[in-house]
Structures are given as C-alpha cells and as structure tokens.
Amino acid sequence: MAEHLTAVTRTQGNNRALKEGAIVPAGFPLAFEEVPVLVDGFRRMVRELAYDVCEMALTTYLTAREHGVRFTALPVFLVRGFHHGAILVRRDGVITEPAQLAGRRVGVNRGYTVTTGVWARAIMATEYGLDLDRVTWVLSGDEHVAAYVPPRNVVPAGPGKKLGQMLLDGEIDAVIGATIDSPDVVSLIPDPEAAAIGALRDHGLYPINHLVVVKDEVLERHPEAASAIFEAFAESKRRYVADLRSGAIATPDAADRLHAQVMELTGCSDPLPYGIEPNRRVLDSLISQARDQHILAAAADLDAMFAPSVRHLVG
C-alpha cells in the first residue's frame, strides 16, 4: 500500500509537474502543504521535523546535520542563482570594493548561516580578497538551527532595527541579502550580473541554494522512498528543461530566464543537473566555505550528506 508523505516545496518550473500531480513518486504520493514564506517551512522542519519531505536551504542543512537533526538530503537542487548583486552599499559611501569592508560592520539578512550570505561572503573573499574574519557581521534575525553558536564577530542588530535603515543611517557599511528600496543604495560589485556571468564562464560557479531533505524516520521505514522521490523530482525537472529548450514557456519568470541564460552561456543542455557528480565541484566549494566561515566545526563528508541509495543517481 502506498504511503502518503507530507511535503513542502515552493512551486516553480522545475517542480511544477510534481506539485500538480502529473508525476507521483512510485509508492509514495506527496501531500503538499503550502507555506507562504518558505523560510518558515525550513525553520519548522529544522526545529520540529514538521514534514516528511521538505525543500531546504543548503547551508541550513549542513548546519542542522552537524547538530544532529534527523533528516537526510537528496541531491535534488531546486534553486540556484547568482549572488554578486546581494551586497549593497550607500551610493555616497566610502566603500567601493569588498576588501574595504575589513574592520567594518556588514548587515546580514536573517541569520549568519543563510545560504545567500555564505555565497556572497565567499565571493568577496575568493574573488575580491576580503578577510571575512576582520568584518563584524550584524544579523537581523536568528538561526534556524538553535544549537548553532556563531563566531565572536557575529552580533545581533538589536530589537526593532532594520538593516536598510541602519545602512542609510551609517550604522553599518553594507548589507547582504536584503531588499532595500532606495535610490541611495547600490550594488557594491559594479554590474553584478556581468560579474556573475564571468564567474560562471571562467570558474563554472553556478551556486546551489536549495535541496530536498527527507526525515530519517521515513527513510528508516522505507529506504526505497529516497530513490522514488529523487526520480519524481528529476522527471519533473526534465519536463521543465525540455519546455525551456523548446521555448514552450509562454511567460517566463526571472528564474526561467536565468536558467535559459545559463544554457546559452555554457552550452549545456540542462542548467539544473541533479545528482552528486555533476555538482561535486560547487558542493565542495560550499562545504569549504561553510568551514572557513566558522559555520561548520569540521568539513562535511560530501557523499555522506546524501541518502545512500541516491548517491549514484543523476537526473
């Protein structure tokens, strides 16, 4: 008898067929719950194991795993993106390049372990020479993984504080990952899209932000669920990519346009490969950065991050 599993994932092109029921994991139909703010779903999954299957931010998963949260990932990489434009400064400020942020205060939207923040800091460190340990990172929220203790140079913004206003008031010198609707705020990295495209073309950098996790309790009861769920997500994505290639998406959104651009720039037939091997380089990079940024106490074993039955699968 099939076992229905509760699931949370935000509807987008690569999972739409799955969410609409056109594809069903063999033996494990998914009962989707809608969470209007996806990060609230991440938090509930990390703190309460609220769902059987859940989309999850990559660094949140790494942190949760190190702190013993009982879920395991599938190499289904639902969200990727560019992060060169995530670092904002005042238009009239003195900061004109990332290395100048050493010794200064930089706001980070929500928690220090937020994946966009990790990638943005990685870019500033590896491409622009910023010593991340010399920056005071100012958080607007707390961490999903309550047991995680950030390094000493990570501090809270304080009650009632808004990062955008703090930036405009000169209380902080830059902000990562926040939306600030003001003509007085600009990207620290000039022409960030061109910079991101250059990093993609020169280094293959197409950062992963989200994957999928399954409760260990489910996997212990049904080890075959991992491959069934992986294959369903992969088939949904293959149909989406076929539509991208054929121009069948009538009103493409920003993510659709980004994936199409990646295909054009790289010449690849699939801008969203699932599986460990096609993504080993970018995953290794993220793990290394999580260690260097004092998010992980020890480097994670990449293969061990994923359920054993899906480690060899590519979709």
CSV table of C-alpha atoms in Angstrom, one decimal:
chain,number,residue,atom,x,y,z
A,1,MET,CA,0.0,0.0,0.0
A,2,ALA,CA,1.3,3.5,-0.9
A,3,GLU,CA,2.3,5.7,2.0
A,4,HIS,CA,1.3,9.4,1.6
A,5,LEU,CA,4.1,11.7,2.8
A,6,THR,CA,3.6,15.4,3.8
A,7,ALA,CA,5.8,17.7,1.7
A,8,VAL,CA,6.7,21.4,1.4
A,9,THR,CA,8.3,22.9,-1.7
A,10,ARG,CA,7.7,26.3,-3.3
A,11,THR,CA,6.0,25.9,-6.7
A,12,GLN,CA,8.4,26.7,-9.6
A,13,GLY,CA,9.1,25.5,-13.1
A,14,ASN,CA,11.3,22.5,-12.2
A,15,ASN,CA,8.8,21.0,-9.6
A,16,ARG,CA,5.5,22.2,-11.1
A,17,ALA,CA,4.6,18.8,-12.8
A,18,LEU,CA,5.2,17.1,-9.4
A,19,LYS,CA,3.2,19.5,-7.4
A,20,GLU,CA,0.3,19.4,-9.9
A,21,GLY,CA,0.2,15.6,-9.7
A,22,ALA,CA,1.3,14.9,-13.2
A,23,ILE,CA,4.2,12.9,-11.6
A,24,VAL,CA,4.0,10.9,-8.4
A,25,PRO,CA,6.9,9.2,-6.6
A,26,ALA,CA,6.3,5.4,-7.0
A,27,GLY,CA,4.7,4.2,-3.8
A,28,PHE,CA,5.0,7.5,-2.0
A,29,PRO,CA,2.4,10.1,-3.1
A,30,LEU,CA,3.2,13.5,-1.7
A,31,ALA,CA,0.6,15.6,0.1
A,32,PHE,CA,1.9,19.1,-0.4
A,33,GLU,CA,1.4,21.8,2.2
A,34,GLU,CA,1.7,25.5,1.2
A,35,VAL,CA,3.8,27.6,3.4
A,36,PRO,CA,3.5,31.3,2.2
A,37,VAL,CA,7.0,32.2,3.5
A,38,LEU,CA,9.3,29.3,2.6
A,39,VAL,CA,11.9,30.0,5.2
A,40,ASP,CA,9.2,29.4,7.8
A,41,GLY,CA,8.9,25.9,6.5
A,42,PHE,CA,12.7,25.5,6.8
A,43,ARG,CA,12.5,26.6,10.4
A,44,ARG,CA,9.7,24.2,11.2
A,45,MET,CA,11.4,21.3,9.6
A,46,VAL,CA,14.7,22.0,11.4
A,47,ARG,CA,13.1,22.6,14.8
A,48,GLU,CA,10.1,20.3,14.7
A,49,LEU,CA,10.6,17.8,11.9
A,50,ALA,CA,7.2,19.1,10.8
A,51,TYR,CA,7.1,17.4,7.3
A,52,ASP,CA,8.2,14.1,5.8
A,53,VAL,CA,9.8,15.8,2.8
A,54,CYS,CA,10.9,19.4,2.6
A,55,GLU,CA,12.8,21.9,0.4
A,56,MET,CA,15.7,23.2,2.5
A,57,ALA,CA,18.5,25.8,2.2
A,58,LEU,CA,21.8,24.1,1.6
A,59,THR,CA,23.8,25.7,4.5
A,60,THR,CA,20.9,25.2,6.9
A,61,TYR,CA,21.0,21.5,6.0
A,62,LEU,CA,24.8,21.3,6.6
A,63,THR,CA,24.4,23.1,10.0
A,64,ALA,CA,21.4,21.0,11.0
A,65,ARG,CA,23.2,17.8,10.1
A,66,GLU,CA,26.2,18.7,12.2
A,67,HIS,CA,23.9,19.4,15.1
A,68,GLY,CA,22.1,16.0,14.9
A,69,VAL,CA,18.8,17.0,13.2
A,70,ARG,CA,17.3,13.7,11.9
A,71,PHE,CA,16.8,14.3,8.2
A,72,THR,CA,18.9,13.4,5.2
A,73,ALA,CA,19.3,15.2,1.8
A,74,LEU,CA,18.6,14.0,-1.7
A,75,PRO,CA,20.8,15.6,-4.4
A,76,VAL,CA,17.8,17.4,-5.8
A,77,PHE,CA,18.9,21.0,-6.3
A,78,LEU,CA,15.8,23.0,-6.7
A,79,VAL,CA,17.2,26.6,-6.5
A,80,ARG,CA,20.4,28.0,-7.9
A,81,GLY,CA,21.3,31.6,-8.5
A,82,PHE,CA,23.9,34.4,-8.8
A,83,HIS,CA,24.9,36.3,-5.7
A,84,HIS,CA,27.3,39.1,-6.8
A,85,GLY,CA,24.4,41.5,-6.6
A,86,ALA,CA,23.5,40.5,-3.0
A,87,ILE,CA,25.9,43.0,-1.4
A,88,LEU,CA,24.5,46.5,-1.1
A,89,VAL,CA,26.2,49.8,0.0
A,90,ARG,CA,25.3,53.5,0.1
A,91,ARG,CA,25.7,55.3,-3.2
A,92,ASP,CA,27.5,58.2,-1.4
A,93,GLY,CA,29.5,55.9,0.9
A,94,VAL,CA,33.2,55.4,1.1
A,95,ILE,CA,33.0,51.6,0.4
A,96,THR,CA,33.7,51.0,-3.3
A,97,GLU,CA,35.2,47.5,-3.2
A,98,PRO,CA,34.7,44.4,-1.0
A,99,ALA,CA,38.2,44.5,0.6
A,100,GLN,CA,37.4,47.8,2.1
A,101,LEU,CA,34.9,46.2,4.4
A,102,ALA,CA,37.7,44.8,6.6
A,103,GLY,CA,37.3,46.3,10.1
A,104,ARG,CA,33.7,47.4,9.3
A,105,ARG,CA,30.2,46.3,10.1
A,106,VAL,CA,28.1,44.5,7.5
A,107,GLY,CA,24.4,43.5,7.9
A,108,VAL,CA,23.2,40.0,7.0
A,109,ASN,CA,19.6,39.4,6.4
A,110,ARG,CA,18.2,36.9,8.9
A,111,GLY,CA,21.0,34.5,10.2
A,112,TYR,CA,24.7,34.1,9.6
A,113,THR,CA,24.1,30.6,8.1
A,114,VAL,CA,21.7,31.8,5.4
A,115,THR,CA,23.0,30.4,2.2
A,116,THR,CA,22.9,33.6,0.2
A,117,GLY,CA,25.1,35.2,2.8
A,118,VAL,CA,27.5,32.3,2.7
A,119,TRP,CA,27.8,32.6,-1.1
A,120,ALA,CA,28.1,36.4,-1.0
A,121,ARG,CA,30.9,36.3,1.6
A,122,ALA,CA,32.6,33.6,-0.4
A,123,ILE,CA,32.6,35.8,-3.5
A,124,MET,CA,34.0,38.7,-1.5
A,125,ALA,CA,36.7,36.5,0.0
A,126,THR,CA,37.8,34.5,-3.0
A,127,GLU,CA,37.3,37.0,-5.9
A,128,TYR,CA,38.0,40.3,-4.1
A,129,GLY,CA,40.3,39.4,-1.2
A,130,LEU,CA,38.2,40.4,1.8
A,131,ASP,CA,39.4,38.9,5.1
A,132,LEU,CA,36.0,37.7,6.4
A,133,ASP,CA,37.3,37.4,10.0
A,134,ARG,CA,38.0,41.1,10.1
A,135,VAL,CA,34.4,42.0,9.5
A,136,THR,CA,31.7,42.4,12.2
A,137,TRP,CA,28.6,40.6,10.8
A,138,VAL,CA,25.3,42.2,12.0
A,139,LEU,CA,22.2,39.9,11.9
A,140,SER,CA,18.6,41.0,11.5
A,141,GLY,CA,17.3,37.6,12.9
A,142,ASP,CA,18.4,34.4,14.5
A,143,GLU,CA,19.4,31.0,13.2
A,144,HIS,CA,17.1,28.2,12.2
A,145,VAL,CA,19.4,25.7,14.0
A,146,ALA,CA,19.0,26.9,17.5
A,147,ALA,CA,22.0,24.9,18.7
A,148,TYR,CA,24.4,26.7,16.4
A,149,VAL,CA,26.7,29.2,18.0
A,150,PRO,CA,28.2,31.8,15.6
A,151,PRO,CA,31.7,33.2,15.8
A,152,ARG,CA,32.5,36.2,18.0
A,153,ASN,CA,32.5,38.6,15.1
A,154,VAL,CA,28.7,37.9,14.6
A,155,VAL,CA,26.4,40.1,16.5
A,156,PRO,CA,22.6,40.9,16.5
A,157,ALA,CA,21.3,44.1,15.0
A,158,GLY,CA,19.2,44.7,18.1
A,159,PRO,CA,15.4,44.9,18.8
A,160,GLY,CA,13.5,46.8,16.2
A,161,LYS,CA,16.5,47.5,14.0
A,162,LYS,CA,16.0,47.3,10.2
A,163,LEU,CA,19.2,46.7,8.1
A,164,GLY,CA,18.1,49.0,5.3
A,165,GLN,CA,17.7,52.0,7.7
A,166,MET,CA,20.9,51.1,9.5
A,167,LEU,CA,22.7,51.2,6.2
A,168,LEU,CA,21.2,54.6,5.3
A,169,ASP,CA,22.0,56.0,8.7
A,170,GLY,CA,25.6,54.8,8.6
A,171,GLU,CA,25.3,52.3,11.4
A,172,ILE,CA,26.5,49.6,9.1
A,173,ASP,CA,28.6,49.9,5.9
A,174,ALA,CA,27.0,47.2,3.7
A,175,VAL,CA,24.1,44.7,3.7
A,176,ILE,CA,23.9,41.2,2.3
A,177,GLY,CA,20.7,39.6,1.1
A,178,ALA,CA,18.2,42.3,1.9
A,179,THR,CA,15.8,44.2,-0.4
A,180,ILE,CA,16.2,47.9,0.1
A,181,ASP,CA,14.0,50.1,-1.9
A,182,SER,CA,16.0,53.3,-2.1
A,183,PRO,CA,17.8,55.2,-4.8
A,184,ASP,CA,20.6,55.8,-2.3
A,185,VAL,CA,21.6,52.2,-2.2
A,186,VAL,CA,23.6,50.4,-5.0
A,187,SER,CA,25.3,47.1,-5.5
A,188,LEU,CA,28.9,47.0,-4.1
A,189,ILE,CA,30.1,45.0,-7.1
A,190,PRO,CA,29.6,47.0,-10.3
A,191,ASP,CA,27.4,45.4,-12.9
A,192,PRO,CA,26.9,42.3,-10.7
A,193,GLU,CA,25.2,40.3,-13.5
A,194,ALA,CA,28.2,40.6,-15.7
A,195,ALA,CA,30.5,39.7,-12.8
A,196,ALA,CA,28.4,36.6,-12.0
A,197,ILE,CA,28.3,35.6,-15.7
A,198,GLY,CA,32.1,35.9,-15.7
A,199,ALA,CA,32.4,33.7,-12.7
A,200,LEU,CA,30.2,31.1,-14.4
A,201,ARG,CA,32.1,31.3,-17.6
A,202,ASP,CA,35.6,31.3,-16.0
A,203,HIS,CA,35.1,29.0,-13.0
A,204,GLY,CA,31.8,27.2,-13.5
A,205,LEU,CA,30.3,29.0,-10.5
A,206,TYR,CA,26.5,28.5,-10.5
A,207,PRO,CA,25.7,28.4,-6.8
A,208,ILE,CA,23.3,26.0,-5.3
A,209,ASN,CA,20.9,27.4,-2.7
A,210,HIS,CA,18.2,24.7,-2.0
A,211,LEU,CA,18.0,21.0,-2.0
A,212,VAL,CA,15.4,18.4,-0.6
A,213,VAL,CA,15.5,16.6,2.7
A,214,VAL,CA,13.6,13.6,4.0
A,215,LYS,CA,13.0,12.7,7.6
A,216,ASP,CA,15.3,9.9,8.8
A,217,GLU,CA,12.3,8.2,10.3
A,218,VAL,CA,10.7,7.8,6.8
A,219,LEU,CA,14.0,6.6,5.3
A,220,GLU,CA,14.5,4.0,8.0
A,221,ARG,CA,10.9,2.7,7.5
A,222,HIS,CA,11.1,2.9,3.7
A,223,PRO,CA,14.7,3.1,2.3
A,224,GLU,CA,13.3,2.9,-1.2
A,225,ALA,CA,11.5,6.2,-0.7
A,226,ALA,CA,14.7,8.2,-1.3
A,227,SER,CA,15.1,6.9,-4.9
A,228,ALA,CA,11.4,7.2,-5.7
A,229,ILE,CA,11.3,10.8,-4.5
A,230,PHE,CA,14.5,11.7,-6.4
A,231,GLU,CA,13.3,10.2,-9.6
A,232,ALA,CA,10.0,12.0,-9.4
A,233,PHE,CA,11.7,15.4,-8.8
A,234,ALA,CA,14.1,14.6,-11.6
A,235,GLU,CA,11.4,13.7,-14.1
A,236,SER,CA,9.5,16.9,-13.2
A,237,LYS,CA,12.7,18.9,-13.9
A,238,ARG,CA,13.4,17.1,-17.2
A,239,ARG,CA,10.0,18.2,-18.5
A,240,TYR,CA,10.6,21.7,-17.4
A,241,VAL,CA,14.0,21.9,-19.1
A,242,ALA,CA,12.5,20.4,-22.3
A,243,ASP,CA,10.0,23.3,-22.2
A,244,LEU,CA,12.8,25.8,-21.6
A,245,ARG,CA,14.7,24.5,-24.6
A,246,SER,CA,11.7,24.5,-26.9
A,247,GLY,CA,10.5,27.9,-25.9
A,248,ALA,CA,7.2,26.4,-24.7
A,249,ILE,CA,7.1,28.6,-21.5
A,250,ALA,CA,4.7,31.4,-22.5
A,251,THR,CA,5.5,33.9,-19.7
A,252,PRO,CA,9.0,33.0,-18.3
A,253,ASP,CA,9.8,34.4,-14.9
A,254,ALA,CA,13.1,35.5,-13.6
A,255,ALA,CA,14.2,32.0,-12.7
A,256,ASP,CA,13.2,30.7,-16.2
A,257,ARG,CA,15.2,33.5,-17.8
A,258,LEU,CA,18.2,32.8,-15.6
A,259,HIS,CA,18.2,29.1,-16.5
A,260,ALA,CA,17.9,29.8,-20.2
A,261,GLN,CA,20.8,32.2,-19.9
A,262,VAL,CA,22.9,29.6,-18.2
A,263,MET,CA,22.2,27.1,-21.0
A,264,GLU,CA,23.1,29.7,-23.6
A,265,LEU,CA,26.3,30.8,-21.9
A,266,THR,CA,27.6,27.3,-21.1
A,267,GLY,CA,26.2,25.3,-24.0
A,268,CYS,CA,24.8,22.8,-21.6
A,269,SER,CA,21.5,21.0,-22.3
A,270,ASP,CA,20.5,21.1,-18.6
A,271,PRO,CA,21.1,24.1,-16.3
A,272,LEU,CA,19.8,22.3,-13.3
A,273,PRO,CA,21.5,18.9,-13.0
A,274,TYR,CA,20.5,16.7,-10.1
A,275,GLY,CA,22.9,14.2,-8.5
A,276,ILE,CA,26.2,14.5,-6.7
A,277,GLU,CA,28.7,14.0,-9.5
A,278,PRO,CA,27.5,16.9,-11.8
A,279,ASN,CA,27.6,19.2,-8.8
A,280,ARG,CA,30.6,17.9,-6.8
A,281,ARG,CA,32.7,21.0,-7.5
A,282,VAL,CA,30.1,23.5,-6.4
A,283,LEU,CA,29.2,21.4,-3.4
A,284,ASP,CA,32.8,21.1,-2.3
A,285,SER,CA,33.2,24.8,-2.6
A,286,LEU,CA,30.1,25.5,-0.4
A,287,ILE,CA,31.3,23.0,2.2
A,288,SER,CA,34.8,24.5,2.3
A,289,GLN,CA,33.3,28.0,2.7
A,290,ALA,CA,31.0,26.8,5.5
A,291,ARG,CA,34.1,25.6,7.3
A,292,ASP,CA,36.2,28.7,6.6
A,293,GLN,CA,33.3,30.9,7.7
A,294,HIS,CA,33.0,29.1,11.0
A,295,ILE,CA,29.6,27.6,10.3
A,296,LEU,CA,30.8,24.0,10.4
A,297,ALA,CA,33.2,22.8,13.1
A,298,ALA,CA,34.6,20.2,10.7
A,299,ALA,CA,34.5,19.7,7.0
A,300,ALA,CA,31.5,17.6,6.0
A,301,ASP,CA,31.9,14.3,4.0
A,302,LEU,CA,30.1,15.3,0.8
A,303,ASP,CA,28.8,11.9,-0.2
A,304,ALA,CA,27.7,11.1,3.4
A,305,MET,CA,25.4,14.2,3.2
A,306,PHE,CA,23.0,12.2,1.0
A,307,ALA,CA,20.9,9.1,1.4
A,308,PRO,CA,23.0,6.0,0.4
A,309,SER,CA,20.5,4.8,-2.3
A,310,VAL,CA,20.7,8.0,-4.3
A,311,ARG,CA,24.4,8.8,-4.2
A,312,HIS,CA,24.9,7.3,-7.6
A,313,LEU,CA,21.8,8.8,-9.3
A,314,VAL,CA,21.9,11.6,-11.8
A,315,GLY,CA,18.7,13.2,-13.1
